Coordinates of C-alpha atoms and ligand atoms in Angstrom, one line a residue:
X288 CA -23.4 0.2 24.1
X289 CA -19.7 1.5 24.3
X290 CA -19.2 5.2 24.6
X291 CA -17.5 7.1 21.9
X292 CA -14.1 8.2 23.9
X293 CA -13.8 11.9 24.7
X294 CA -10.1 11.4 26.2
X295 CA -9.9 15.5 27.6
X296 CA -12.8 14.2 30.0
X297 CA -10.4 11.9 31.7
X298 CA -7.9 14.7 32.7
X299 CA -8.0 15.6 36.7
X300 CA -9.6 18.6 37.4
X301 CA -6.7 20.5 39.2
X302 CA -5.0 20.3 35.8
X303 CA -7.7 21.7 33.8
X304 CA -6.8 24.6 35.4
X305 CA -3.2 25.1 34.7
X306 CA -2.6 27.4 32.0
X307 CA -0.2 26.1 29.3
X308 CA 3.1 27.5 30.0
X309 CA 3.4 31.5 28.0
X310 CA 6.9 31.1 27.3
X311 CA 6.3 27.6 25.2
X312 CA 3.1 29.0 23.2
X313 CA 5.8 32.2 22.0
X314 CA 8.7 30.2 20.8
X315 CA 6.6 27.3 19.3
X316 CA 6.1 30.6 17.4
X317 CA 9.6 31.5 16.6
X318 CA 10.7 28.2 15.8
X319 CA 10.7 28.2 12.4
X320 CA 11.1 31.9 11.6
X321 CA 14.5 32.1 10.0
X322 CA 16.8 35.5 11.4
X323 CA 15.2 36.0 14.7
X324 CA 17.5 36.9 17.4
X325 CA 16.0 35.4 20.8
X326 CA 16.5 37.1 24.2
X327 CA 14.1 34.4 25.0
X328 CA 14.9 31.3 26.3
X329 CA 16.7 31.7 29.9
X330 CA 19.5 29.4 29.4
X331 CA 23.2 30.2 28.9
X332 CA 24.7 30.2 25.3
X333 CA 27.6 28.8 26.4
X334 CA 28.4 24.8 25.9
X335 CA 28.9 23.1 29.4
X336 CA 32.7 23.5 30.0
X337 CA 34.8 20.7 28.2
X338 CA 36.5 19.1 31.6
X339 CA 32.6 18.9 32.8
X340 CA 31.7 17.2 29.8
X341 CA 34.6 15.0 29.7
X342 CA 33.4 13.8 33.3
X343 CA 30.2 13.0 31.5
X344 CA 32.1 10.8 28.5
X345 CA 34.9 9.2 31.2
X346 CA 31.7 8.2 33.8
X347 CA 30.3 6.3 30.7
X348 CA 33.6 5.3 29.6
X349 CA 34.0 3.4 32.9
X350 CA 30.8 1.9 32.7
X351 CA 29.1 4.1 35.1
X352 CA 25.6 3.5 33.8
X353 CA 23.8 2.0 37.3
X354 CA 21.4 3.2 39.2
X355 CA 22.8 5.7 42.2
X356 CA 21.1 5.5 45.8
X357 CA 18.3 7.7 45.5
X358 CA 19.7 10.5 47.6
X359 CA 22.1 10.5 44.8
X360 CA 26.4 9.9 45.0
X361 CA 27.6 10.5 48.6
X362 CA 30.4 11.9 47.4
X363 CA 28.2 14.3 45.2
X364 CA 26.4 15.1 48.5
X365 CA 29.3 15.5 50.5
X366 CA 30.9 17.9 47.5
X367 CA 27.8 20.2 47.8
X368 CA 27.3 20.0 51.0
X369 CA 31.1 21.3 51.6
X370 CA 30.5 23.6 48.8
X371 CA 27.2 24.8 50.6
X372 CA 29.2 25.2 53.5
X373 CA 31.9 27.2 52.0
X374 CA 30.1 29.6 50.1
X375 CA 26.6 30.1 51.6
X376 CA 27.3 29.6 55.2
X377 CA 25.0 26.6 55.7
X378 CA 25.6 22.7 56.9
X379 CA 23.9 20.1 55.7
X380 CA 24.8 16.5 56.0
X381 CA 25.2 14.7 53.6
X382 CA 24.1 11.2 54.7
X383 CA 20.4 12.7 55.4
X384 CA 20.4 16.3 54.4
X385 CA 21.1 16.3 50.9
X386 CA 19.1 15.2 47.9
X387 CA 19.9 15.2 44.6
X388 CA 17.3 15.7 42.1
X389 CA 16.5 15.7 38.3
X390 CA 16.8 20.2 38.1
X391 CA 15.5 22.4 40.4
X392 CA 12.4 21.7 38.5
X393 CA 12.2 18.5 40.1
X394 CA 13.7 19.5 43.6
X395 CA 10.6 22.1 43.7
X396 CA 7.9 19.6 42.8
X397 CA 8.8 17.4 45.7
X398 CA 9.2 19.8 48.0
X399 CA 5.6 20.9 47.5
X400 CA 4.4 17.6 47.2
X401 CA 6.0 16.7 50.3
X402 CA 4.5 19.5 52.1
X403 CA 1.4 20.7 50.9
X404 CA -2.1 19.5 52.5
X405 CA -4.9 20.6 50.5
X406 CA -6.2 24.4 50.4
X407 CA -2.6 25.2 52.3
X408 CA -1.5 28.8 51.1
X409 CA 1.7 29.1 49.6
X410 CA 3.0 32.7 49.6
X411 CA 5.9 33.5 46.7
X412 CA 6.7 36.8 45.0
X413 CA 6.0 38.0 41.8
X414 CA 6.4 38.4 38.7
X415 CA 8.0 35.1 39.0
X416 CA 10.0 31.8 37.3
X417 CA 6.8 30.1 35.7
X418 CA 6.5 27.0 37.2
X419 CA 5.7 28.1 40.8
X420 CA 1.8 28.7 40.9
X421 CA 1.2 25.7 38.6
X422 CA 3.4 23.6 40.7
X423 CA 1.6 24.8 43.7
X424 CA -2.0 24.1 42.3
X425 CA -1.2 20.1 41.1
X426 CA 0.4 19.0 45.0
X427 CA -3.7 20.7 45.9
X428 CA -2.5 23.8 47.4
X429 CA -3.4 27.2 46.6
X430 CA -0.7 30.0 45.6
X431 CA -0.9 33.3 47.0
X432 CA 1.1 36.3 45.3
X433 CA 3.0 39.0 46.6
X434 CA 3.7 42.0 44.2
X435 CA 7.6 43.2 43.9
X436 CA 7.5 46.6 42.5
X437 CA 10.2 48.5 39.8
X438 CA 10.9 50.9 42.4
X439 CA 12.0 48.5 45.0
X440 CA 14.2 47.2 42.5
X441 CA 11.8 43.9 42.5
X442 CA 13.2 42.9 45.9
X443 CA 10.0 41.9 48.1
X444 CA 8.9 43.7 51.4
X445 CA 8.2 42.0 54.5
X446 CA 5.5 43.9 55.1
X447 CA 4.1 43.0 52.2
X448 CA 4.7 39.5 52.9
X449 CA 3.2 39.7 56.0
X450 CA -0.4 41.0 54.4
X451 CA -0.8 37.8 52.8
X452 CA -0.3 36.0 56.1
X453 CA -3.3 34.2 56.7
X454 CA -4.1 31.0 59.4
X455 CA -3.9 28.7 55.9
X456 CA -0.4 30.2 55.2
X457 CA 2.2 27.0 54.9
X458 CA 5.3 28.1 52.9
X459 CA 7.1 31.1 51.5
X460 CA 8.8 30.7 48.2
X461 CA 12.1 32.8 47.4
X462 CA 14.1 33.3 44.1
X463 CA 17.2 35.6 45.0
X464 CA 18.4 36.6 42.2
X465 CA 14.9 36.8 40.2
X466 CA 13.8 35.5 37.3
X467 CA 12.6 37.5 35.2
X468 CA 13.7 40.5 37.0
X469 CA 16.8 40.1 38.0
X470 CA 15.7 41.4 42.1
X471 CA 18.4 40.5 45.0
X472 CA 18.0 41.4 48.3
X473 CA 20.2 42.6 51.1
X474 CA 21.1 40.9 54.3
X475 CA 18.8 43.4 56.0
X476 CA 15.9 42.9 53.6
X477 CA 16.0 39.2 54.7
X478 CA 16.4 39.4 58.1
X479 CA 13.2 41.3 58.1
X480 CA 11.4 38.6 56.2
X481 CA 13.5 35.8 58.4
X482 CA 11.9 37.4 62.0
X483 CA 8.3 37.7 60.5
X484 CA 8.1 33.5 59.2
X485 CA 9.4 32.7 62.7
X486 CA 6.6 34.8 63.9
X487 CA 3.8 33.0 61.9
X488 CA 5.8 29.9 61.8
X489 CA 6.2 29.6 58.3
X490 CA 8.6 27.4 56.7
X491 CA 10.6 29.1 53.5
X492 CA 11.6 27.1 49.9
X493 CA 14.5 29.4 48.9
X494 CA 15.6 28.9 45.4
X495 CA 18.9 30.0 44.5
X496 CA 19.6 28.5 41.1
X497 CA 21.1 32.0 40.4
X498 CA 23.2 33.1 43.0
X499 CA 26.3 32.4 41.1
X500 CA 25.5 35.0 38.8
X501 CA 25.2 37.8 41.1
X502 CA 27.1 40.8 40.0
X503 CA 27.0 43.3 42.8
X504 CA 26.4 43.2 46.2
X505 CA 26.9 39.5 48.4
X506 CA 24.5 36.7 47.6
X507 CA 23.0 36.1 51.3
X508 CA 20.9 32.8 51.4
X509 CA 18.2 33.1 54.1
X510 CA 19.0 29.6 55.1
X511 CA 22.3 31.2 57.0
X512 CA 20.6 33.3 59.3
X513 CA 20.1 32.7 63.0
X514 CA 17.3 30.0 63.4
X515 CA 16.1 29.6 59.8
X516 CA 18.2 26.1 58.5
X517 CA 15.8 24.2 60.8
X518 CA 12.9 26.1 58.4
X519 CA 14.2 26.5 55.3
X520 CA 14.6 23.8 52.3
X521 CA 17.4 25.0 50.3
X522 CA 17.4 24.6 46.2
X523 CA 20.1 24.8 44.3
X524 CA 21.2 23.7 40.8
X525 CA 24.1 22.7 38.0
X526 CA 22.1 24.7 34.9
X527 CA 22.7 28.3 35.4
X528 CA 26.4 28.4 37.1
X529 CA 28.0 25.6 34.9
X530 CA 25.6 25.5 31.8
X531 CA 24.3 22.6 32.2
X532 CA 20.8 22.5 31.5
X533 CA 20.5 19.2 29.3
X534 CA 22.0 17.4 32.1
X535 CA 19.0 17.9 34.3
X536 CA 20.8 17.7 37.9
X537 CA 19.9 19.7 41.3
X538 CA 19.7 19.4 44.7
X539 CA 17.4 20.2 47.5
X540 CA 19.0 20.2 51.1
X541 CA 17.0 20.7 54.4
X542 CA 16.0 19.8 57.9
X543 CA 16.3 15.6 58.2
X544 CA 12.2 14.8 58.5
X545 CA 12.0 17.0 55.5
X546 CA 14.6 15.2 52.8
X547 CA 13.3 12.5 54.0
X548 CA 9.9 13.0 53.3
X549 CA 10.9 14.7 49.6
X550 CA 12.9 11.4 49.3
X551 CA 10.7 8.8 49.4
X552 CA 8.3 10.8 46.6
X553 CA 12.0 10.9 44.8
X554 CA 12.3 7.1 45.2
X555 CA 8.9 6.3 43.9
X556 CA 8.7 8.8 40.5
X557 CA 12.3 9.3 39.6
X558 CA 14.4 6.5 42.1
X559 CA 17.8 9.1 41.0
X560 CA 19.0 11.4 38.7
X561 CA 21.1 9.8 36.0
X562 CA 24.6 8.9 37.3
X563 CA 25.8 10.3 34.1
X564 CA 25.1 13.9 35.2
X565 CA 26.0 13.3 38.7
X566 CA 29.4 12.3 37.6
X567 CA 29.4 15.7 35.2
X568 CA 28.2 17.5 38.6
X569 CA 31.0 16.3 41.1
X570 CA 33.5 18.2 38.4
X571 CA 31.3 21.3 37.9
X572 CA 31.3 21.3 42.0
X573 CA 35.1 20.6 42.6
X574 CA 36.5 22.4 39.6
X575 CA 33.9 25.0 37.7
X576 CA 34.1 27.9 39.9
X577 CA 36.8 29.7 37.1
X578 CA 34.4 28.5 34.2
X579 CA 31.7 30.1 36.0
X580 CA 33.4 33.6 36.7
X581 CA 34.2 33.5 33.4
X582 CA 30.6 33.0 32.3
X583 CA 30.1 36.1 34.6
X584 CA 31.7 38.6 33.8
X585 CA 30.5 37.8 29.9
X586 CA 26.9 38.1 31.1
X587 CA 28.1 41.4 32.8
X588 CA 29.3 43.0 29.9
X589 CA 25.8 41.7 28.3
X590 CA 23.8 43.2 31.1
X591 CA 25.7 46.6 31.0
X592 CA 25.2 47.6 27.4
X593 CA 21.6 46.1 27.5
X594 CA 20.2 48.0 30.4
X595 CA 21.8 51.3 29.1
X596 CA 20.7 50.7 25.7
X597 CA 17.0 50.2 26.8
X598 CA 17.5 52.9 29.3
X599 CA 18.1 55.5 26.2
X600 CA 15.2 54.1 24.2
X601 CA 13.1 55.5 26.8
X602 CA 12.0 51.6 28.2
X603 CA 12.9 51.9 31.7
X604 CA 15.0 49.2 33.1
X605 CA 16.3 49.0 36.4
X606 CA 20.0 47.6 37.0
X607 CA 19.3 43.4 37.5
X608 CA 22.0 42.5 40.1
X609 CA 21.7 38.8 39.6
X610 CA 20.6 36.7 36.7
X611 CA 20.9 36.8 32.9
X612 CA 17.6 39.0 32.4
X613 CA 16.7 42.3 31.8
X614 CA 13.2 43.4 32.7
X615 CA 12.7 46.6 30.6
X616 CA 9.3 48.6 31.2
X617 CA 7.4 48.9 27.5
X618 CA 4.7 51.2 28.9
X619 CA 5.9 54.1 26.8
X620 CA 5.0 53.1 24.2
X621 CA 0.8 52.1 24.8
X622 CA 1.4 48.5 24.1
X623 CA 0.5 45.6 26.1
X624 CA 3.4 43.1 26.8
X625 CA 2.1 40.5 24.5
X626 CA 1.4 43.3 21.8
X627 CA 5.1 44.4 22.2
X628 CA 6.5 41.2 21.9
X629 CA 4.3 40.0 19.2
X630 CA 4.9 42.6 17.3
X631 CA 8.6 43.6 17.8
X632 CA 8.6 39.5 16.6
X633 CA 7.1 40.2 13.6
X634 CA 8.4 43.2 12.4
X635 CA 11.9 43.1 13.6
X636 CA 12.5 39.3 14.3
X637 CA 13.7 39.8 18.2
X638 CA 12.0 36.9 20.6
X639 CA 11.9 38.3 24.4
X640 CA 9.3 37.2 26.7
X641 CA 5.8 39.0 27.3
X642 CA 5.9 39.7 30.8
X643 CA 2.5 38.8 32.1
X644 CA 3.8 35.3 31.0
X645 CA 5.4 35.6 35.0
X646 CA 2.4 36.9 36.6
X647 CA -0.1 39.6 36.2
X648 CA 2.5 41.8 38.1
X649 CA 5.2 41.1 34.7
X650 CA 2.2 43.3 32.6
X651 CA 3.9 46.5 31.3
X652 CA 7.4 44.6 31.4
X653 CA 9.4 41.9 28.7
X654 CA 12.1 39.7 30.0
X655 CA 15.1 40.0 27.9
X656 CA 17.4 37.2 28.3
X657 CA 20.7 38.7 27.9
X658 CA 22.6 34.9 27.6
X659 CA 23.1 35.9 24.2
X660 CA 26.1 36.8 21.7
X661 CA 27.1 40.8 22.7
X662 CA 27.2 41.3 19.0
X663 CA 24.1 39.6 19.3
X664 CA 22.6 41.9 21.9
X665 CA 24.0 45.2 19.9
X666 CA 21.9 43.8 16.5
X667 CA 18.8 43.1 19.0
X668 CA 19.2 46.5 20.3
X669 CA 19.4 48.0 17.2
X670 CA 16.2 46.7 15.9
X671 CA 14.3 47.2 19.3
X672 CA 15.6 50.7 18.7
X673 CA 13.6 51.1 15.4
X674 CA 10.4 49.6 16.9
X675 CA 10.4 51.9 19.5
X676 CA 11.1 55.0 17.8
X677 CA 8.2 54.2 15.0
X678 CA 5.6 54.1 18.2
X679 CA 6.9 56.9 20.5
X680 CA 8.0 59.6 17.2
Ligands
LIG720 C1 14.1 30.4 39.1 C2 14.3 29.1 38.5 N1 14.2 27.9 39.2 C3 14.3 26.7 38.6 C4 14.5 26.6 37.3 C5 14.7 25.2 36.7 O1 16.0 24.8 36.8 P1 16.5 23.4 36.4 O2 17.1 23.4 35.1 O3 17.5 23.1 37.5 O4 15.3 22.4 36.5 C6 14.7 27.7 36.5 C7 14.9 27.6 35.0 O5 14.8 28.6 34.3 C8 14.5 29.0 37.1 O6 14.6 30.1 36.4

């Protein structure tokens, strides 16, 4: 007799588990709503720049509408990997060091893959970008948290680090500057963390998709210091800098037997990233770095009046030093981060992002995406003022 067809029972267990991602549940909820202003979505407001774009339409103009090698243009690899060298301190070459990928999103999923056994430990600190623990649990391995506090400014202690250390313990995921919080750390922090994974012999996925936007203080990249390129796979991306998230293009650069191994899982799900966006990229590479101060010191301005304005309403928020988001406490006043958001939503039409959607550790916080219109920001402000003031008296 056939079977009636129950098609949930064919899905893999390991993805039963995932949790649907909190941020897409929210806005499936403000989609829809008319007059909300969202400090949601962490992408830049701005269009990519018009010369990058015209790269785009020229590429197709030409006919450029092949397949690439699947480590992507050399002379995209050998742009980044001068650029790389130039700005971060780190060489990579580019015949066998560089990959390009379909985002960071993709980058990150083959790096796991490619290094993961099952029940491997893979240490990252939290409250973090979304996709990390899920990522970790479909390539089979298991995702270990470490708590960043407020008070540290959410930058992440080794010796915190180092108490999730166990014989299982594989990889060490970084994201300097944070999402959702905004955390850097200093050279010194690093080099604390970069003498304890040489200890345990740990290899380290740093993901720097917002170092760019770093507004105080030097961007260090864990990859420059002394003996940690041979451990370290370095991600970096086109969608923050140059807003250019619809063109899906990153990179991931790292020891040879590494890109390697990333690259033939590259070949056999995605073979390249369009050349389309690899043409847009060489421009953003070779001439963006104006566009992208530009974009800066707008998102400054942003982050300035934001974190003051919060800071009077009583929500503590420390100062982010990298990134477009403001992580505001909401614990004055007794509601839970979903409540806060949910209801701030509702009642005032401003979207920001529960923070427990990042981690258990995000609980008490909302990300505030400050990639937004400042007249924008002052109306959100405004509104988040008369929310708060009706709970607190
Ligand atoms: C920390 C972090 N890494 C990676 C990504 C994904 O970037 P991409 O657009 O390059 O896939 C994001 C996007 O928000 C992010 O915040």
């Amino acid at each position: 007799m056939t079977k009636v067809c129950q098609a949930d029972s064919f899905v893999a267990d390991h993805v039963r588990t995932i949790p649907r991602s909190g941020i897409r549940d929210f806005f499936d909820l403000v989609q829809g709503m008319a007059g909300v202003i969202s400090l949601g979505v962490g992408e830049p407001d701005f269009v990519t720049p018009w010369h990058i774009r015209e790269a785009a339409i020229y590429a197709l103009e030409r006919g450029r509408t092949s397949y690439t090698s699947n480590l992507g243009l050399l002379k995209l690899r050998e742009a980044i990997s001068a650029h790389l060298e130039e700005h971060f301190g780190v060489r990579y070459d580019p015949t066998n060091q560089v990959l390009v990928a379909v985002g960071v999103s993709e980058a990150m999923d083959i790096a796991f893959r490619a290094l993961i056994n099952p029940g491997d430990e893979i240490i990252y600190h939290e409250p973090c970008y979304v996709s990390y623990s899920p990522s970790v649990t479909l390539a089979h391995g298991v995702p270990v948290p470490v708590a960043c506090r407020a008070e540290d400014g959410f930058a992440v202690r080794a010796e915190a680090i180092e108490r999730a250390i166990t014989p299982r313990s594989k990889v060490l995921v970084l994201n300097f500057p944070t999402n959702p919080t905004g955390g850097t750390m200093t050279r010194g922090e690093l080099e604390k963390i970069a003498a304890l994974v040489q200890r345990h012999n740990l290899l380290v996925i740093t993901d720097e998709i917002y170092s760019e936007l770093t507004f105080e203080g030097e961007h260090v990249s864990i990859a420059s210091l002394p003996g940690m390129v041979e451990r370290t796979i370095f991600l970096h991306g086109f969608s923050k800098a140059y807003a250019m998230t619809g063109f899906r293009i990153g990179y991931a650069c790292g020891p040879v037997a590494l890109v390697e191994a990333m690259m033939r899982i590259h070949q056999y799900s995605m073979l390249c990233a369009s050349i389309i966006s690899q043409e847009a990229a060489l421009e953003a590479i070779q001439h963006g770095a104006a566009d992208t101060a530009e974009m800066r010191e707008h998102y400054r301005a942003r982050r300035n009046l934001i974190v003051k304005a919060f800071n009077d309403l009583g929500l503590t928020c420390h100062l982010p030093r990298g990134s477009f988001y403001a992580f505001p406490s909401i614990r004055s006043t007794g509601l839970s981060s979903k409540e806060f958001a949910f209801q701030l939503l509702k009642e005032e039409k401003v979207a920001c992002v529960p923070g427990d959607a990042f981690g258990p550790g995000g609980e008490g916080f909302v990300r505030c995406c400050f990639a937004t219109a400042l007249d924008q920001i002052e109306i959100a402000v405004e509104r988040m003022g008369r929310f708060v003031r009706q709970r607190v008296g």
